[in-house]
mmCIF file of C-alpha atoms in Angstrom:
data_model
loop_
_atom_site.group_PDB
_atom_site.id
_atom_site.type_symbol
_atom_site.label_atom_id
_atom_site.label_comp_id
_atom_site.label_asym_id
_atom_site.label_seq_id
_atom_site.Cartn_x
_atom_site.Cartn_y
_atom_site.Cartn_z
ATOM 1 C CA UNK A 1 6.079 27.116 112.739
ATOM 2 C CA UNK A 2 4.770 24.083 114.363
ATOM 3 C CA UNK A 3 5.208 20.490 113.480
ATOM 4 C CA UNK A 4 1.837 20.252 112.147
ATOM 5 C CA UNK A 5 2.771 22.847 109.331
ATOM 6 C CA UNK A 6 5.847 21.538 108.382
ATOM 7 C CA UNK A 7 4.206 17.996 107.918
ATOM 8 C CA UNK A 8 1.007 19.483 105.606
ATOM 9 C CA UNK A 9 4.094 21.213 103.011
ATOM 10 C CA UNK A 10 4.598 18.818 99.979
ATOM 11 C CA UNK A 11 8.042 17.564 99.775
ATOM 12 C CA UNK A 12 10.457 19.235 97.171
ATOM 13 C CA UNK A 13 11.653 17.505 94.270
ATOM 14 C CA UNK A 14 14.839 18.046 92.883
ATOM 15 C CA UNK A 15 15.630 18.707 88.941
ATOM 16 C CA UNK A 16 13.879 20.677 86.329
ATOM 17 C CA UNK A 17 10.314 21.351 85.778
ATOM 18 C CA UNK A 18 8.021 18.679 84.192
ATOM 19 C CA UNK A 19 7.967 18.743 80.656
ATOM 20 C CA UNK A 20 8.101 16.582 77.582
ATOM 21 C CA UNK A 21 11.134 14.177 77.663
ATOM 22 C CA UNK A 22 14.206 15.326 75.503
ATOM 23 C CA UNK A 23 16.387 13.064 73.207
ATOM 24 C CA UNK A 24 15.545 10.682 70.809
ATOM 25 C CA UNK A 25 11.843 10.211 71.585
ATOM 26 C CA UNK A 26 11.569 14.009 70.876
ATOM 27 C CA UNK A 27 13.259 14.285 67.486
ATOM 28 C CA UNK A 28 11.462 15.271 64.461
ATOM 29 C CA UNK A 29 9.953 12.513 62.611
ATOM 30 C CA UNK A 30 12.021 11.175 59.376
ATOM 31 C CA UNK A 31 11.077 12.794 55.680
ATOM 32 C CA UNK A 32 9.000 10.141 53.946
ATOM 33 C CA UNK A 33 10.457 9.438 50.271
ATOM 34 C CA UNK A 34 8.218 10.104 47.520
ATOM 35 C CA UNK A 35 6.167 6.921 46.453
ATOM 36 C CA UNK A 36 7.897 5.378 43.350
ATOM 37 C CA UNK A 37 5.438 3.247 41.935
ATOM 38 C CA UNK A 38 3.272 5.868 40.112
ATOM 39 C CA UNK A 39 6.367 7.527 38.695
ATOM 40 C CA UNK A 40 7.563 4.191 37.491
ATOM 41 C CA UNK A 41 4.080 3.812 35.987
ATOM 42 C CA UNK A 42 4.113 7.244 34.039
ATOM 43 C CA UNK A 43 7.580 6.444 32.261
ATOM 44 C CA UNK A 44 6.493 2.961 31.382
ATOM 45 C CA UNK A 45 3.344 4.251 29.595
ATOM 46 C CA UNK A 46 5.741 7.566 27.908
ATOM 47 C CA UNK A 47 7.775 4.621 26.819
ATOM 48 C CA UNK A 48 4.914 2.354 25.160
ATOM 49 C CA UNK A 49 3.731 5.542 23.277
ATOM 50 C CA UNK A 50 7.139 6.475 22.180
ATOM 51 C CA UNK A 51 7.614 2.799 20.605
ATOM 52 C CA UNK A 52 4.174 2.738 19.254
ATOM 53 C CA UNK A 53 5.027 6.237 17.445
ATOM 54 C CA UNK A 54 8.309 5.450 16.111
ATOM 55 C CA UNK A 55 6.898 1.764 14.512
ATOM 56 C CA UNK A 56 3.878 3.591 12.762
ATOM 57 C CA UNK A 57 6.240 6.042 11.427
ATOM 58 C CA UNK A 58 8.674 3.226 10.165
ATOM 59 C CA UNK A 59 11.585 4.001 12.231
ATOM 60 C CA UNK A 60 11.706 0.810 13.758
ATOM 61 C CA UNK A 61 11.089 -1.142 10.713
ATOM 62 C CA UNK A 62 7.229 -1.801 11.141
ATOM 63 C CA UNK A 63 5.283 -4.015 8.936
ATOM 64 C CA UNK A 64 4.179 -0.907 6.533
ATOM 65 C CA UNK A 65 7.598 0.630 6.575
ATOM 66 C CA UNK A 66 9.374 0.989 3.031
ATOM 67 C CA UNK A 67 12.428 -1.420 3.781
ATOM 68 C CA UNK A 68 10.221 -3.999 5.956
ATOM 69 C CA UNK A 69 10.002 -7.509 4.664
ATOM 70 C CA UNK A 70 6.764 -8.713 3.717
ATOM 71 C CA UNK A 71 4.645 -10.781 6.320
ATOM 72 C CA UNK A 72 5.603 -14.585 7.087
ATOM 73 C CA UNK A 73 3.698 -16.762 4.737
ATOM 74 C CA UNK A 74 3.586 -14.302 1.906
ATOM 75 C CA UNK A 75 5.794 -13.790 -0.748
ATOM 76 C CA UNK A 76 7.007 -10.331 -2.597
ATOM 77 C CA UNK A 77 6.449 -11.724 -5.855
ATOM 78 C CA UNK A 78 2.581 -12.967 -5.137
ATOM 79 C CA UNK A 79 0.003 -12.261 -7.889
ATOM 80 C CA UNK A 80 -2.380 -9.416 -7.200
ATOM 81 C CA UNK A 81 -5.655 -10.360 -6.015
ATOM 82 C CA UNK A 82 -7.676 -7.346 -7.315
ATOM 83 C CA UNK A 83 -9.107 -7.917 -10.523
ATOM 84 C CA UNK A 84 -8.815 -3.803 -11.715
ATOM 85 C CA UNK A 85 -5.528 -1.936 -10.911
ATOM 86 C CA UNK A 86 -5.863 1.624 -9.064
ATOM 87 C CA UNK A 87 -5.842 4.268 -11.928
ATOM 88 C CA UNK A 88 -6.714 1.895 -14.793
ATOM 89 C CA UNK A 89 -9.436 1.614 -17.186
ATOM 90 C CA UNK A 90 -11.704 -1.422 -17.114
ATOM 91 C CA UNK A 91 -11.936 -3.288 -20.333
ATOM 92 C CA UNK A 92 -14.374 -1.985 -22.923
ATOM 93 C CA UNK A 93 -13.949 1.672 -21.893
ATOM 94 C CA UNK A 94 -13.235 4.332 -24.336
ATOM 95 C CA UNK A 95 -10.050 6.834 -23.531
ATOM 96 C CA UNK A 96 -10.579 10.265 -25.467
ATOM 97 C CA UNK A 97 -7.828 12.450 -25.890
ATOM 98 C CA UNK A 98 -7.930 16.446 -26.171
ATOM 99 C CA UNK A 99 -7.056 16.295 -29.798
ATOM 100 C CA UNK A 100 -10.341 13.699 -30.571
ATOM 101 C CA UNK A 101 -8.429 10.515 -30.891
ATOM 102 C CA UNK A 102 -10.124 7.479 -29.251
ATOM 103 C CA UNK A 103 -8.781 4.383 -27.927
ATOM 104 C CA UNK A 104 -10.694 1.277 -26.428
ATOM 105 C CA UNK A 105 -9.740 -2.273 -25.359
ATOM 106 C CA UNK A 106 -11.990 -5.059 -25.436
ATOM 107 C CA UNK A 107 -12.071 -7.762 -22.664
ATOM 108 C CA UNK A 108 -9.595 -10.649 -23.193
ATOM 109 C CA UNK A 109 -10.940 -13.866 -24.427
ATOM 110 C CA UNK A 110 -9.027 -17.196 -24.667
ATOM 111 C CA UNK A 111 -8.032 -19.139 -27.659
ATOM 112 C CA UNK A 112 -6.129 -22.082 -28.517
ATOM 113 C CA UNK A 113 -3.041 -21.194 -30.437
ATOM 114 C CA UNK A 114 -2.572 -23.024 -33.719
ATOM 115 C CA UNK A 115 0.622 -25.322 -34.348
ATOM 116 C CA UNK A 116 2.310 -22.689 -36.312
ATOM 117 C CA UNK A 117 1.691 -19.751 -33.463
ATOM 118 C CA UNK A 118 4.883 -17.806 -32.347
ATOM 119 C CA UNK A 119 5.221 -16.748 -28.736
ATOM 120 C CA UNK A 120 3.146 -19.520 -27.148
ATOM 121 C CA UNK A 121 4.698 -21.800 -24.425
ATOM 122 C CA UNK A 122 2.958 -25.113 -24.081
ATOM 123 C CA UNK A 123 1.048 -25.174 -20.803
ATOM 124 C CA UNK A 124 0.352 -21.476 -20.704
ATOM 125 C CA UNK A 125 -3.006 -19.724 -21.340
ATOM 126 C CA UNK A 126 -3.391 -17.410 -24.574
ATOM 127 C CA UNK A 127 -5.891 -14.623 -24.781
ATOM 128 C CA UNK A 128 -6.832 -12.144 -27.196
ATOM 129 C CA UNK A 129 -7.998 -8.442 -27.204
ATOM 130 C CA UNK A 130 -9.051 -5.969 -29.707
ATOM 131 C CA UNK A 131 -7.970 -2.364 -29.592
ATOM 132 C CA UNK A 132 -9.734 0.097 -31.737
ATOM 133 C CA UNK A 133 -8.318 3.536 -32.466
ATOM 134 C CA UNK A 134 -10.737 6.247 -33.791
ATOM 135 C CA UNK A 135 -9.167 9.007 -35.441
ATOM 136 C CA UNK A 136 -11.508 12.084 -34.419
ATOM 137 C CA UNK A 137 -8.683 14.773 -34.996
ATOM 138 C CA UNK A 138 -8.013 16.796 -38.107
ATOM 139 C CA UNK A 139 -4.936 15.217 -39.101
ATOM 140 C CA UNK A 140 -3.729 11.812 -40.129
ATOM 141 C CA UNK A 141 -2.851 9.380 -37.598
ATOM 142 C CA UNK A 142 0.245 6.971 -38.164
ATOM 143 C CA UNK A 143 -0.813 3.476 -36.631
ATOM 144 C CA UNK A 144 2.990 2.420 -36.781
ATOM 145 C CA UNK A 145 3.259 4.896 -33.353
ATOM 146 C CA UNK A 146 0.935 2.938 -31.489
ATOM 147 C CA UNK A 147 2.345 0.706 -28.984
ATOM 148 C CA UNK A 148 0.641 -2.192 -27.058
ATOM 149 C CA UNK A 149 2.162 -4.329 -24.229
ATOM 150 C CA UNK A 150 0.697 -6.414 -21.550
ATOM 151 C CA UNK A 151 1.546 -7.427 -17.836
ATOM 152 C CA UNK A 152 0.409 -10.730 -15.934
ATOM 153 C CA UNK A 153 -1.129 -10.940 -12.674
ATOM 154 C CA UNK A 154 2.622 -10.689 -11.148
ATOM 155 C CA UNK A 155 3.575 -7.627 -13.162
ATOM 156 C CA UNK A 156 5.503 -9.465 -15.786
ATOM 157 C CA UNK A 157 5.867 -8.466 -19.315
ATOM 158 C CA UNK A 158 3.450 -10.893 -21.220
ATOM 159 C CA UNK A 159 4.791 -12.456 -24.507
ATOM 160 C CA UNK A 160 3.286 -11.360 -27.584
ATOM 161 C CA UNK A 161 1.466 -14.471 -29.561
ATOM 162 C CA UNK A 162 1.143 -14.427 -33.551
ATOM 163 C CA UNK A 163 -0.769 -16.596 -35.148
ATOM 164 C CA UNK A 164 -2.642 -16.405 -38.441
ATOM 165 C CA UNK A 165 -5.727 -18.696 -37.363
ATOM 166 C CA UNK A 166 -7.231 -15.692 -35.160
ATOM 167 C CA UNK A 167 -5.562 -13.152 -37.380
ATOM 168 C CA UNK A 168 -2.990 -12.344 -34.813
ATOM 169 C CA UNK A 169 -0.592 -10.309 -37.014
ATOM 170 C CA UNK A 170 1.807 -7.171 -36.523
ATOM 171 C CA UNK A 171 -1.193 -5.170 -34.787
ATOM 172 C CA UNK A 172 -2.307 -1.850 -36.090
ATOM 173 C CA UNK A 173 -0.414 -0.309 -39.088
ATOM 174 C CA UNK A 174 -0.794 2.075 -41.968
ATOM 175 C CA UNK A 175 -2.423 5.518 -41.808
ATOM 176 C CA UNK A 176 -5.779 6.386 -40.261
ATOM 177 C CA UNK A 177 -7.510 9.151 -42.223
ATOM 178 C CA UNK A 178 -9.657 11.589 -39.768
ATOM 179 C CA UNK A 179 -13.266 10.225 -39.048
ATOM 180 C CA UNK A 180 -11.962 6.673 -39.586
ATOM 181 C CA UNK A 181 -11.277 3.811 -37.275
ATOM 182 C CA UNK A 182 -8.958 0.704 -37.075
ATOM 183 C CA UNK A 183 -9.230 -2.551 -35.580
ATOM 184 C CA UNK A 184 -6.349 -5.072 -34.906
ATOM 185 C CA UNK A 185 -6.203 -8.197 -32.523
ATOM 186 C CA UNK A 186 -3.224 -8.710 -29.843
ATOM 187 C CA UNK A 187 -2.560 -11.909 -28.651
ATOM 188 C CA UNK A 188 -0.802 -12.512 -25.088
ATOM 189 C CA UNK A 189 0.750 -15.566 -23.377
ATOM 190 C CA UNK A 190 0.057 -16.011 -19.591
ATOM 191 C CA UNK A 191 1.434 -18.291 -17.324
ATOM 192 C CA UNK A 192 -1.634 -20.482 -15.715
ATOM 193 C CA UNK A 193 -0.629 -19.412 -12.331
ATOM 194 C CA UNK A 194 -1.086 -15.906 -12.840
ATOM 195 C CA UNK A 195 -4.066 -15.578 -15.388
ATOM 196 C CA UNK A 196 -6.417 -14.000 -13.189
ATOM 197 C CA UNK A 197 -5.559 -10.316 -14.122
ATOM 198 C CA UNK A 198 -4.429 -8.987 -17.328
ATOM 199 C CA UNK A 199 -3.149 -5.516 -17.824
ATOM 200 C CA UNK A 200 -2.769 -3.862 -21.354
ATOM 201 C CA UNK A 201 -0.979 -0.587 -21.642
ATOM 202 C CA UNK A 202 -1.330 1.385 -24.995
ATOM 203 C CA UNK A 203 0.394 4.587 -26.245
ATOM 204 C CA UNK A 204 -0.886 6.484 -29.494
ATOM 205 C CA UNK A 205 1.881 8.499 -30.754
ATOM 206 C CA UNK A 206 4.631 10.437 -28.690
ATOM 207 C CA UNK A 207 2.655 13.214 -27.382
ATOM 208 C CA UNK A 208 -0.108 11.425 -25.701
ATOM 209 C CA UNK A 209 0.306 9.784 -22.341
ATOM 210 C CA UNK A 210 -0.050 6.022 -21.849
ATOM 211 C CA UNK A 211 -3.098 4.520 -20.677
ATOM 212 C CA UNK A 212 -3.776 0.969 -19.032
ATOM 213 C CA UNK A 213 -6.753 -1.199 -19.398
ATOM 214 C CA UNK A 214 -6.927 -3.822 -16.686
ATOM 215 C CA UNK A 215 -9.118 -6.515 -15.797
ATOM 216 C CA UNK A 216 -9.957 -10.280 -15.073
ATOM 217 C CA UNK A 217 -9.152 -12.985 -17.644
ATOM 218 C CA UNK A 218 -11.792 -15.675 -18.062
#
């Protein structure tokens, strides 16, 4: 081997063959933690839905729950604003029972009680209605079994007014023969702040259901 061949040979390098460096630079990448923002948003949405369901069912004491207090600015004893109660008959309507007995209550009208009237309070409004009972059954009807009561717009029982001038006496009395009718006037005393609505309940006998006539007071 000549000196020229020796000079042309590449110099020998020590150490391991060339390759990717080992150590921290070649370590596997760290695991990424899942994003928390979508998870938190889903949990928050579920909580909002759950609160809405519980409020709607009254578990959390919503406004419409049975034991919830009335909204601010209102009173539990405030008078009703509707002129006819649900399930009631309008004044002037006739209720006919299965045995043929019929009852009609006229619309109320105001009147001025006399100085000898009983049941009237000064400053209150007095109204009168006419109740007509027709005996369409085949038996006699004892009118003493007819019960009449009134309630004002706040649901309180109205006092009966008795007065000789508009013939407001004891009401329906005596015996009503089959095919006959009886008419009597009934007076009621209403506080001025709840005169907008009057409910009149009438029960004929003991085997017929009570019915209510409802409507505005003029």
